[in-house]
Short mmCIF file of N, CA, C and O in Angstrom, two decimals:
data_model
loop_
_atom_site.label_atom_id
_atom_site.label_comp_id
_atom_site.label_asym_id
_atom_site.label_seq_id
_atom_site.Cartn_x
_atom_site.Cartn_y
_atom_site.Cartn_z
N UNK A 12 88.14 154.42 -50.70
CA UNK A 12 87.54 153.54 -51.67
C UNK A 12 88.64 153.14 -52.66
O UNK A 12 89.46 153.93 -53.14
N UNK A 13 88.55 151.71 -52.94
CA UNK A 13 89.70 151.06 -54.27
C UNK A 13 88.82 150.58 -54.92
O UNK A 13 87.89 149.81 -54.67
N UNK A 14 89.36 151.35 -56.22
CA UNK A 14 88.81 151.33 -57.51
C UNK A 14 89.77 150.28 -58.13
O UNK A 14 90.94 150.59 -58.37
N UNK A 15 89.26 148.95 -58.42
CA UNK A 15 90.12 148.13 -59.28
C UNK A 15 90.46 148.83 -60.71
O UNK A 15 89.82 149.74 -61.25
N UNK A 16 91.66 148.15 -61.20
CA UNK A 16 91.92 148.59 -62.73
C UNK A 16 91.37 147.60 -63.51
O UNK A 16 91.29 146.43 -63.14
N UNK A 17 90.91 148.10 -64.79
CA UNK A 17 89.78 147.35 -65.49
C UNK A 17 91.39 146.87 -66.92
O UNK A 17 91.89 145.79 -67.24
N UNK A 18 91.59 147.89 -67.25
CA UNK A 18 92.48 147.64 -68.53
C UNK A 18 94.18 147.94 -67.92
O UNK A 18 94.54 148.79 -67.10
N UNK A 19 94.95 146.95 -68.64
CA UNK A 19 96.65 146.63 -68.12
C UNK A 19 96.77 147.73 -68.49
O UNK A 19 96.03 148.37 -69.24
N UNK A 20 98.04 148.14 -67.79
CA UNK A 20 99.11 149.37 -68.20
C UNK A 20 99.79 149.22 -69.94
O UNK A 20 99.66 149.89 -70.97
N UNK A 21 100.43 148.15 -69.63
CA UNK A 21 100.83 147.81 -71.21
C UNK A 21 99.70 147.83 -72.60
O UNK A 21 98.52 147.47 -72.62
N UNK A 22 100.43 148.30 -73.56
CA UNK A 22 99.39 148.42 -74.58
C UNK A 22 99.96 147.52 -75.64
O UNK A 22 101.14 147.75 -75.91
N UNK A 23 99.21 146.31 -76.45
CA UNK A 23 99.67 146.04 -77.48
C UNK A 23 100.32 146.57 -78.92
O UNK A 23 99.56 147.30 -79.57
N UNK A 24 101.39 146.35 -79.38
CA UNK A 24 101.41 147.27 -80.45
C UNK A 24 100.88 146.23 -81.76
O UNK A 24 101.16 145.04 -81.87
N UNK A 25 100.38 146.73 -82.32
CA UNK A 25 99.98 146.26 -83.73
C UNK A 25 101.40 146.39 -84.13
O UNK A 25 102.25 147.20 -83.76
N UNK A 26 101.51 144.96 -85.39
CA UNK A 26 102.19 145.41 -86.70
C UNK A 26 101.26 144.82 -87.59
O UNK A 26 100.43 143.91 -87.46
N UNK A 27 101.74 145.90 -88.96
CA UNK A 27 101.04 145.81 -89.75
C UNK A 27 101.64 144.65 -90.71
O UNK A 27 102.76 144.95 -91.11
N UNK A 28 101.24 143.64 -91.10
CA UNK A 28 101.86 142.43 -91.92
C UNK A 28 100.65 142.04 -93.06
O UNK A 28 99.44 142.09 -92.85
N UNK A 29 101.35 141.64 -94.36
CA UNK A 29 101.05 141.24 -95.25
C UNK A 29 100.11 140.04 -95.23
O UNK A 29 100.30 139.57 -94.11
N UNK A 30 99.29 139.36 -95.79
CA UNK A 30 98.84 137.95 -95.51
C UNK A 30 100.19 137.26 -95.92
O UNK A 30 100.58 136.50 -95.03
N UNK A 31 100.82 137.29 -96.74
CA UNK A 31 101.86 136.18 -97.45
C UNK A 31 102.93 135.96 -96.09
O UNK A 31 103.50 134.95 -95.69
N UNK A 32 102.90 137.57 -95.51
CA UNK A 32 104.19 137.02 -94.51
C UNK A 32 103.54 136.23 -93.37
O UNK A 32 104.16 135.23 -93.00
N UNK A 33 102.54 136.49 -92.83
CA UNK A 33 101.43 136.33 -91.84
C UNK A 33 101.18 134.44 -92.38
O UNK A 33 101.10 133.55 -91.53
N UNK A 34 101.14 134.26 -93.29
CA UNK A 34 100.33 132.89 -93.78
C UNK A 34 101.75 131.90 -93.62
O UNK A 34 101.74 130.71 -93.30
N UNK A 35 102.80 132.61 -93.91
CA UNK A 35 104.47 132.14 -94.13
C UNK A 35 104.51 131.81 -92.69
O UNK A 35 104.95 130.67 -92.58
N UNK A 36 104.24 132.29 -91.59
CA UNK A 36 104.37 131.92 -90.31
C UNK A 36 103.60 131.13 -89.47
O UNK A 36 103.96 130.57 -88.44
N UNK A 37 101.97 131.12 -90.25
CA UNK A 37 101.15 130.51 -89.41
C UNK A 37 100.54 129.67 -90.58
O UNK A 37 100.35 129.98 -91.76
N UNK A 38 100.23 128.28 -89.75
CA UNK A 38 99.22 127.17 -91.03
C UNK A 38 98.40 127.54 -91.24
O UNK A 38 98.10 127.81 -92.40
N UNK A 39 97.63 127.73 -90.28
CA UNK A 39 96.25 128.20 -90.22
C UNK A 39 95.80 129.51 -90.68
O UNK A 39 95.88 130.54 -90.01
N UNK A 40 95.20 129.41 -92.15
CA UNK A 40 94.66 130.77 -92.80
C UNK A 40 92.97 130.13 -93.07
O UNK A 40 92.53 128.98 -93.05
N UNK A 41 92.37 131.38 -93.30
CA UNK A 41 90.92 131.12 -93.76
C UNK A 41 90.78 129.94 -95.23
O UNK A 41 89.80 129.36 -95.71
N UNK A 42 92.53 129.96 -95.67
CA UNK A 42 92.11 129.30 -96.82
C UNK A 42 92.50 127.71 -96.62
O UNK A 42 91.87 126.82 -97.19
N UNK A 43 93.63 127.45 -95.72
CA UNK A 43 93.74 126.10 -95.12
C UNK A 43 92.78 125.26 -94.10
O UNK A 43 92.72 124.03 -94.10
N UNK A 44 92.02 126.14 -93.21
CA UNK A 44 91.29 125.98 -92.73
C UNK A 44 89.34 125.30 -93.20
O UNK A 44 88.36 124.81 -92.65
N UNK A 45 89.84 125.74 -94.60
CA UNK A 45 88.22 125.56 -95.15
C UNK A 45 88.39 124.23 -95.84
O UNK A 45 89.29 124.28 -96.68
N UNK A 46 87.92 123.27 -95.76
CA UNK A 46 88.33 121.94 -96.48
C UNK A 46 87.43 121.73 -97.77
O UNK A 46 87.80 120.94 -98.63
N UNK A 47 86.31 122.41 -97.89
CA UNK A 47 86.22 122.71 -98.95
C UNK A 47 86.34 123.44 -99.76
O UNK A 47 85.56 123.45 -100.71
N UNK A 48 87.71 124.60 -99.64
CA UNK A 48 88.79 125.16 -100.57
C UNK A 48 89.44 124.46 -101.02
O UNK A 48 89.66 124.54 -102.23
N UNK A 49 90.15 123.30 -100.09
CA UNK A 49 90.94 122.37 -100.60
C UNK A 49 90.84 121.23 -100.90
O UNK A 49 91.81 120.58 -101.27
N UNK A 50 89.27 120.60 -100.79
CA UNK A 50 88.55 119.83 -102.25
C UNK A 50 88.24 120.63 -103.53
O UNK A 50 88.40 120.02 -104.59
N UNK A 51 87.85 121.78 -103.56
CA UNK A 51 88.29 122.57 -104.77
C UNK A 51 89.58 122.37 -105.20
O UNK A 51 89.85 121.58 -106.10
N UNK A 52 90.57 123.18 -104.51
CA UNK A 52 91.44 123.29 -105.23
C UNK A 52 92.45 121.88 -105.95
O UNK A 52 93.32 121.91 -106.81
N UNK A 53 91.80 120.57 -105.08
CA UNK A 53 92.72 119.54 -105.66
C UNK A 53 91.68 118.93 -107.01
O UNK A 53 92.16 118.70 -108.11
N UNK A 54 90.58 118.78 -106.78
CA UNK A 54 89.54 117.86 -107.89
C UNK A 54 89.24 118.55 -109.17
O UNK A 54 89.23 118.16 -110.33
N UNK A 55 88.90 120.19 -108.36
CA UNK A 55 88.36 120.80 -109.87
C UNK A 55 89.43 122.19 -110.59
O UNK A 55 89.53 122.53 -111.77
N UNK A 56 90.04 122.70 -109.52
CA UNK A 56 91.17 123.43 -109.94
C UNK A 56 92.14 122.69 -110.27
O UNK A 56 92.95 123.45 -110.81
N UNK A 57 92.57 121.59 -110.26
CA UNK A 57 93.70 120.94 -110.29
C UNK A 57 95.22 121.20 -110.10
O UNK A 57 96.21 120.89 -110.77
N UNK A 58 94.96 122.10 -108.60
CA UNK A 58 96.45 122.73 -108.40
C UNK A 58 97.49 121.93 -108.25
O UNK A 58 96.88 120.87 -108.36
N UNK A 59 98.65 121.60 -108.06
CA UNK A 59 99.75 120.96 -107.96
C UNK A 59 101.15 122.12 -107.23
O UNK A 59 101.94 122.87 -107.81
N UNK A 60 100.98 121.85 -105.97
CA UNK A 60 100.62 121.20 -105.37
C UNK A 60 99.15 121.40 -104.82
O UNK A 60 98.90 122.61 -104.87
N UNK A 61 98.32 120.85 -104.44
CA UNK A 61 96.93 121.40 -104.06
C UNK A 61 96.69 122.22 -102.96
O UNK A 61 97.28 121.83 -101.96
N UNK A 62 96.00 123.26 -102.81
CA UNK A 62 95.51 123.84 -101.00
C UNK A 62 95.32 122.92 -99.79
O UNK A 62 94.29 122.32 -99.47
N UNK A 63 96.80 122.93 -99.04
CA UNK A 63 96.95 121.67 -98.19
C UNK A 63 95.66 122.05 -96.77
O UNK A 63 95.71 123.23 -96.41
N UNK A 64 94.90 121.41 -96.25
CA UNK A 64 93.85 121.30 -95.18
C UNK A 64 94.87 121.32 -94.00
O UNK A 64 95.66 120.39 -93.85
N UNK A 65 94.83 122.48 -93.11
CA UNK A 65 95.23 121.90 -91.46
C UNK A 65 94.84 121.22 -91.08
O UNK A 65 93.61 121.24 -90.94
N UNK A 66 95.91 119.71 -90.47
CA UNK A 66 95.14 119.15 -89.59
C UNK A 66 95.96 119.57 -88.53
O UNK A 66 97.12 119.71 -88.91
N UNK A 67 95.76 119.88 -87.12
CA UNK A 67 96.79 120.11 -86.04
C UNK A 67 97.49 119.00 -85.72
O UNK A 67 97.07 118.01 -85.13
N UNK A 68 98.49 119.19 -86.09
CA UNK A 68 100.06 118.07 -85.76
C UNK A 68 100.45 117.80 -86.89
O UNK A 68 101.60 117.43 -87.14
N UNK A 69 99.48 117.96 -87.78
CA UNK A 69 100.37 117.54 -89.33
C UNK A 69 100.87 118.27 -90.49
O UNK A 69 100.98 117.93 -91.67
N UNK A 70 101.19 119.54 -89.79
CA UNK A 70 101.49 120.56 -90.29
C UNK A 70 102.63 120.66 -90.97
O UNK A 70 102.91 121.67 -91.62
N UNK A 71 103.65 119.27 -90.87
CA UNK A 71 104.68 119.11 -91.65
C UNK A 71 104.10 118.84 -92.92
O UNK A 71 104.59 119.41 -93.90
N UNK A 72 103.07 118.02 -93.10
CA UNK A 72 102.98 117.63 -94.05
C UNK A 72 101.95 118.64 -95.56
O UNK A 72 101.35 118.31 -96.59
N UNK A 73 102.33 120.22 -94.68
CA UNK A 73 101.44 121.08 -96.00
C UNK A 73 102.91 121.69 -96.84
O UNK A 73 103.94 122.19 -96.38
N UNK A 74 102.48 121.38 -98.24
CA UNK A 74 102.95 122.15 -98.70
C UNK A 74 102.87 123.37 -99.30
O UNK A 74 101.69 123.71 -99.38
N UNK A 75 103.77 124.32 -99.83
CA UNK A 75 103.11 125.38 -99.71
C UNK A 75 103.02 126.18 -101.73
O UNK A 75 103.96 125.73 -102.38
N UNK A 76 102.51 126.73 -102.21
CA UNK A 76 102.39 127.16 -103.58
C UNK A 76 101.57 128.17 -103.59
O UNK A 76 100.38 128.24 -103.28
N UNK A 77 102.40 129.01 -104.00
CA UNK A 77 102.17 130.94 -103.65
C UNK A 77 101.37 131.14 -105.00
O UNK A 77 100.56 132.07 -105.11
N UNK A 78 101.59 130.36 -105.87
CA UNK A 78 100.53 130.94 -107.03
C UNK A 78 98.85 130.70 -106.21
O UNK A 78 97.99 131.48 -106.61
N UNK A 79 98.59 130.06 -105.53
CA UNK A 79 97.22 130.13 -105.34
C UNK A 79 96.76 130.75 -103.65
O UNK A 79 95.57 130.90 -103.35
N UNK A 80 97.60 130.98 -102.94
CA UNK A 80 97.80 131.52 -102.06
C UNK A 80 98.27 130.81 -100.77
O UNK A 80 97.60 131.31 -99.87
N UNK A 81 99.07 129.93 -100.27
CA UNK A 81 99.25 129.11 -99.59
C UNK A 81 100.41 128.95 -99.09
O UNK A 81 100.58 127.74 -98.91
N UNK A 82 101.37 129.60 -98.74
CA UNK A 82 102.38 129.94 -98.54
C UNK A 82 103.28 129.20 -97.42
O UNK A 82 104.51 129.13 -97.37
N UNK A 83 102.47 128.74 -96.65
CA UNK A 83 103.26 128.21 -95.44
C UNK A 83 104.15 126.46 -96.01
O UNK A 83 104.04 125.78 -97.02
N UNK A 84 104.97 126.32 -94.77
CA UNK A 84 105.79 125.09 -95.20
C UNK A 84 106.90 125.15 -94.33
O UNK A 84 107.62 126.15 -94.34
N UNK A 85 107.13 124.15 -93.53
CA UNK A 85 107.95 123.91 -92.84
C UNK A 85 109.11 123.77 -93.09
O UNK A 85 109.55 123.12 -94.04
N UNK A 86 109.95 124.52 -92.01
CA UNK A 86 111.70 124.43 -92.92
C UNK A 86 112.51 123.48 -93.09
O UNK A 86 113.52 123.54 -93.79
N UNK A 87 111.90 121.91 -92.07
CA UNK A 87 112.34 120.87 -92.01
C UNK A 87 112.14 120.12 -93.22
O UNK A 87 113.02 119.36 -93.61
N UNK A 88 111.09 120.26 -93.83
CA UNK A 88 110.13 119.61 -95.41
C UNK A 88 110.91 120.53 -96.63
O UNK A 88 111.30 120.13 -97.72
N UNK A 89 111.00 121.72 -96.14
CA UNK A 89 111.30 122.56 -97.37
C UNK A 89 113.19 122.10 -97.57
O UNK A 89 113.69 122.17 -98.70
N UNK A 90 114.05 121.65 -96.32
CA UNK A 90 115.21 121.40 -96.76
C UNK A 90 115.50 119.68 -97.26
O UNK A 90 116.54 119.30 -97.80
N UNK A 91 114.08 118.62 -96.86
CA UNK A 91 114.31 117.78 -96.86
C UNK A 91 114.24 117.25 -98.42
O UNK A 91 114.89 116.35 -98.95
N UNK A 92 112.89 118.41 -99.16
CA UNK A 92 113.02 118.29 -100.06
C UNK A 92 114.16 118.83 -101.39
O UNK A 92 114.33 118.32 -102.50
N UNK A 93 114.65 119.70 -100.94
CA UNK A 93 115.66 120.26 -101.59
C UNK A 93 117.22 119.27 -101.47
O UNK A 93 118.12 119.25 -102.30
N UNK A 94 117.17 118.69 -100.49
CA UNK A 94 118.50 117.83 -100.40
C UNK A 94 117.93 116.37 -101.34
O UNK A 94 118.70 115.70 -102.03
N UNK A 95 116.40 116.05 -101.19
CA UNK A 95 116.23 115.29 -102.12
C UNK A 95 116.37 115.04 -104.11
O UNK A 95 116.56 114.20 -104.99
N UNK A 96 116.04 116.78 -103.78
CA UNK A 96 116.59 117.06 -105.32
C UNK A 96 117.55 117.17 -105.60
O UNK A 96 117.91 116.78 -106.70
N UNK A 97 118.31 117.70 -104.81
CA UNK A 97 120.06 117.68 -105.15
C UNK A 97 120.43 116.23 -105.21
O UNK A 97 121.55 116.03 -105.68
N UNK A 98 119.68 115.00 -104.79
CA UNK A 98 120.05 113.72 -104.22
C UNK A 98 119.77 113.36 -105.90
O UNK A 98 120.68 112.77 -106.48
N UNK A 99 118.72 113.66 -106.57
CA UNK A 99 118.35 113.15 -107.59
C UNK A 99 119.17 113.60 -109.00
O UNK A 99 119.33 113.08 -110.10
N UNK A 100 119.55 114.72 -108.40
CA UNK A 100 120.44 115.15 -109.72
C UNK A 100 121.61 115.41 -109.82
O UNK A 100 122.21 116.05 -110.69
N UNK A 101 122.13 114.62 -108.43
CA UNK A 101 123.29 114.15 -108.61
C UNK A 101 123.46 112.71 -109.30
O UNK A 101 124.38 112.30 -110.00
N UNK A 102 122.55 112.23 -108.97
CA UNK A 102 122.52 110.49 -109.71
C UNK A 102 122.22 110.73 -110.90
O UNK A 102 122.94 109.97 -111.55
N UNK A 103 121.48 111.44 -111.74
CA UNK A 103 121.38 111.63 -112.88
C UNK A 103 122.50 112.23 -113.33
O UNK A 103 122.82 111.35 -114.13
N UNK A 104 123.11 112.83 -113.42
CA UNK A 104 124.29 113.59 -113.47
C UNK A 104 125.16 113.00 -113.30
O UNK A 104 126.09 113.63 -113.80
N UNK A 105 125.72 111.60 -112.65
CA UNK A 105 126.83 110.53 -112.32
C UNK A 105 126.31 109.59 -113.30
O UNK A 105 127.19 108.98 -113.90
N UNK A 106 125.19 109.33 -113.61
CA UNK A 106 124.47 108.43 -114.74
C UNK A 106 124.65 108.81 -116.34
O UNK A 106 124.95 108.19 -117.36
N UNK A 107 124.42 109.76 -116.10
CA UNK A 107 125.11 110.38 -117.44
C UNK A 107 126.25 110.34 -117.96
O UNK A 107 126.51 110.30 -119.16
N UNK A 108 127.05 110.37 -116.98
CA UNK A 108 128.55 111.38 -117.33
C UNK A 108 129.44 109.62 -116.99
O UNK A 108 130.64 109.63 -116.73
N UNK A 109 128.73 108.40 -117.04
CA UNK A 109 129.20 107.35 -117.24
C UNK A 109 129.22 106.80 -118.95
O UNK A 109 128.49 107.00 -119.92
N UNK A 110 130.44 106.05 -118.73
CA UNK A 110 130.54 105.37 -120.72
C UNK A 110 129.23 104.66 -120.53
O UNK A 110 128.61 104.33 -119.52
N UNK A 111 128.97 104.52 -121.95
CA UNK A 111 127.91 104.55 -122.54
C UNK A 111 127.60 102.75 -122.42
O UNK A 111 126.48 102.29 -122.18
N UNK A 112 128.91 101.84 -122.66
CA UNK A 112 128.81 100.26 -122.56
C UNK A 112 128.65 100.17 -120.90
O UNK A 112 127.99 99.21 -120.52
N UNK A 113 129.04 100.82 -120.13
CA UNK A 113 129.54 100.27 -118.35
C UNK A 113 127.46 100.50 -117.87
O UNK A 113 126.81 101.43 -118.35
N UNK A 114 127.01 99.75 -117.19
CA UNK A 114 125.67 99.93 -116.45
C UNK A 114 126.16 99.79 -115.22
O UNK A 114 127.24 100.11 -114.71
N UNK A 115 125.04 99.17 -114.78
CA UNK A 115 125.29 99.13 -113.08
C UNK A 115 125.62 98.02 -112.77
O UNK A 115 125.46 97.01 -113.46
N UNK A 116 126.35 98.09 -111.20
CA UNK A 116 127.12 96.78 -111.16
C UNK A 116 126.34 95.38 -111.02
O UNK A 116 126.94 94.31 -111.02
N UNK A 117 124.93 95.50 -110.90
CA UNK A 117 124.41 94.43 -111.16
C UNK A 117 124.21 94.07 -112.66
O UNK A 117 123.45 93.10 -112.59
N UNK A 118 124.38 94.24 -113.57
CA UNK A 118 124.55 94.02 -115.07
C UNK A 118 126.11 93.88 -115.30
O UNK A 118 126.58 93.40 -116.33
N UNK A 119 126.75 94.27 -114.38
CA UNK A 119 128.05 93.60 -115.17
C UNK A 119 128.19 92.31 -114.52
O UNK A 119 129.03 91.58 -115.05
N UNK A 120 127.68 91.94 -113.69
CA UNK A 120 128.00 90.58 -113.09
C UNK A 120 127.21 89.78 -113.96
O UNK A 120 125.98 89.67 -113.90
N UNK A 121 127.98 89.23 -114.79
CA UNK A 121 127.10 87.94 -116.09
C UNK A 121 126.95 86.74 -115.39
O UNK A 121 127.75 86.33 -114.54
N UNK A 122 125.36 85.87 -115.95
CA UNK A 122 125.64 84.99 -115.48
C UNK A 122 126.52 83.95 -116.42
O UNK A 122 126.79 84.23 -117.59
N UNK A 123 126.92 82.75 -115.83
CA UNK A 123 127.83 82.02 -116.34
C UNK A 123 127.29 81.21 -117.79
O UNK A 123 126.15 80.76 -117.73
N UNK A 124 127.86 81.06 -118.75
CA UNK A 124 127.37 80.86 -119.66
C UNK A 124 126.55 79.37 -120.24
O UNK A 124 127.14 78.29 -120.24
N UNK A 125 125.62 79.48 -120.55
CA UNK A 125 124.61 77.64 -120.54
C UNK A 125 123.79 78.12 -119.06
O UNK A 125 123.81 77.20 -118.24
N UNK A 126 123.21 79.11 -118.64
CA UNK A 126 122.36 79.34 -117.65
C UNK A 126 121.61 80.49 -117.96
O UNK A 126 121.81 81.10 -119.01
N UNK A 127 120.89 80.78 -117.27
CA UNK A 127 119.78 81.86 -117.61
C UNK A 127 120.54 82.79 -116.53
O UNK A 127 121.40 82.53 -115.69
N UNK A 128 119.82 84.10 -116.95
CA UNK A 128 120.13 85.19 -115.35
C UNK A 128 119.92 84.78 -114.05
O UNK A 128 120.26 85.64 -113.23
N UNK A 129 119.59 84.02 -113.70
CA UNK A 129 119.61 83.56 -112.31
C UNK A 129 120.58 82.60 -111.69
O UNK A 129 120.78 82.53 -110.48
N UNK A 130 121.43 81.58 -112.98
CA UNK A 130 122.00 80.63 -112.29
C UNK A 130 121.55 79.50 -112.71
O UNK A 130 122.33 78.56 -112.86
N UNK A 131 120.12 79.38 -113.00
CA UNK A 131 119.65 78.35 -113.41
C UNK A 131 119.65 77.19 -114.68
O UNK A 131 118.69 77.10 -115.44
N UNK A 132 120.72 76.40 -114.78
CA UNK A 132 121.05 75.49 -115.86
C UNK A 132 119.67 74.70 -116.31
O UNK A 132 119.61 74.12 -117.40
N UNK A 133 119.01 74.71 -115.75
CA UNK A 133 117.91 73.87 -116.13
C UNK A 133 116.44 74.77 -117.47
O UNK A 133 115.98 74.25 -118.48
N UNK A 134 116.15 76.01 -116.93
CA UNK A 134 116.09 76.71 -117.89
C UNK A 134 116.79 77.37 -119.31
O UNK A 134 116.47 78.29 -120.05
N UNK A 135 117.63 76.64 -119.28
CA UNK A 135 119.03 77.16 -120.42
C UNK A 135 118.00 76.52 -121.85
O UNK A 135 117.26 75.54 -121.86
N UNK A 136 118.32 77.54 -123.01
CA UNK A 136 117.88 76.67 -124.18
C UNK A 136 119.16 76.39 -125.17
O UNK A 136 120.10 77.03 -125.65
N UNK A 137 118.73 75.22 -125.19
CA UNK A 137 120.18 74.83 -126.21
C UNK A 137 120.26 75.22 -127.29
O UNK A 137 119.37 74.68 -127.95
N UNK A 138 120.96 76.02 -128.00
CA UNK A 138 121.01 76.30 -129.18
C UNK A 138 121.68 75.05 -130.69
O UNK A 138 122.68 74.33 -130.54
N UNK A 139 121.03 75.08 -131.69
CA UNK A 139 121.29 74.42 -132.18
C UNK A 139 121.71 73.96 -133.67
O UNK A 139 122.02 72.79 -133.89
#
C-alpha cells in the first residue's frame, strides 16, 4: 500500500518583521488598501503627504510619510525627488550668489530705445 504525502518535507521559516520594515517593502498594507483611510487622511486629517490608496501598477506614484504610518516608496521616486531638490537649490543658490544689478539673460537683452518690450514702435509713447 502507498500512502501519499499530505505535507512537503521543507518547512517554512517565519521571520519575525516589524510592520514599518514589512510596509517599507510591500504597498499593500491594511492601511493603503482601505480607501477610506485615505479619504480620511487627505480631507479631514489633512496629512501632507496624504495616505496614498494602492492602485496595482501605480505604485510609483505613493508616497510615503512615517508620521502616520505609510512607509513605502519607491527608490526610483524617492531619488527622483531628491535630485529634484538638489536641482532646486542649486538654482537658488546660483540666484543668490549673483550681483544684485545682473538678472537673467532675458532682461539684459533691452529693447531698442522708442519701442516697447517687444519691438514694437508703434506702441511707443512719446514723451514730451
Amino acid at each position: 500500500v502507498i500512502v501519499p504525502r499530505i505535507m512537503s518535507a521543507r518547512h517554512e521559516q517565519v521571520v519575525a518583521m516589524s510592520f514599518e520594515d514589512f510596509a517599507k517593502l510591500n504597498p499593500s498594507t491594511h492601511l493603503t488598501s482601505n480607501p477610506v483611510h485615505c479619504l480620511r487622511s487627505k480631507y479631514v486629517f489633512k496629512h501632507n503627504p496624504p495616505c496614498s490608496y494602492r492602485f496595482l501598477g501605480n505604485e510609483h506614484l505613493m508616497k510615503a510619510n512615517p508620521d502616520i504610518g505609510c512607509f513605502f516608496e519607491e527608490e526610483g521616486q524617492k531619488q527622483a525627488r531628491r535630485a529634484a531638490g538638489e536641482e532646486a537649490a542649486t538654482f537658488w543658490a546660483r540666484r543668490e550668489a549673483e550681483p544684485e544689478g545682473k538678472g537673467s539673460p532675458e532682461q539684459d537683452e533691452q529693447a531698442p530705445e522708442g519701442t516697447d518690450d517687444h519691438g514694437d514702435a508703434s506702441a511707443t509713447r512719446v514723451a514730451e
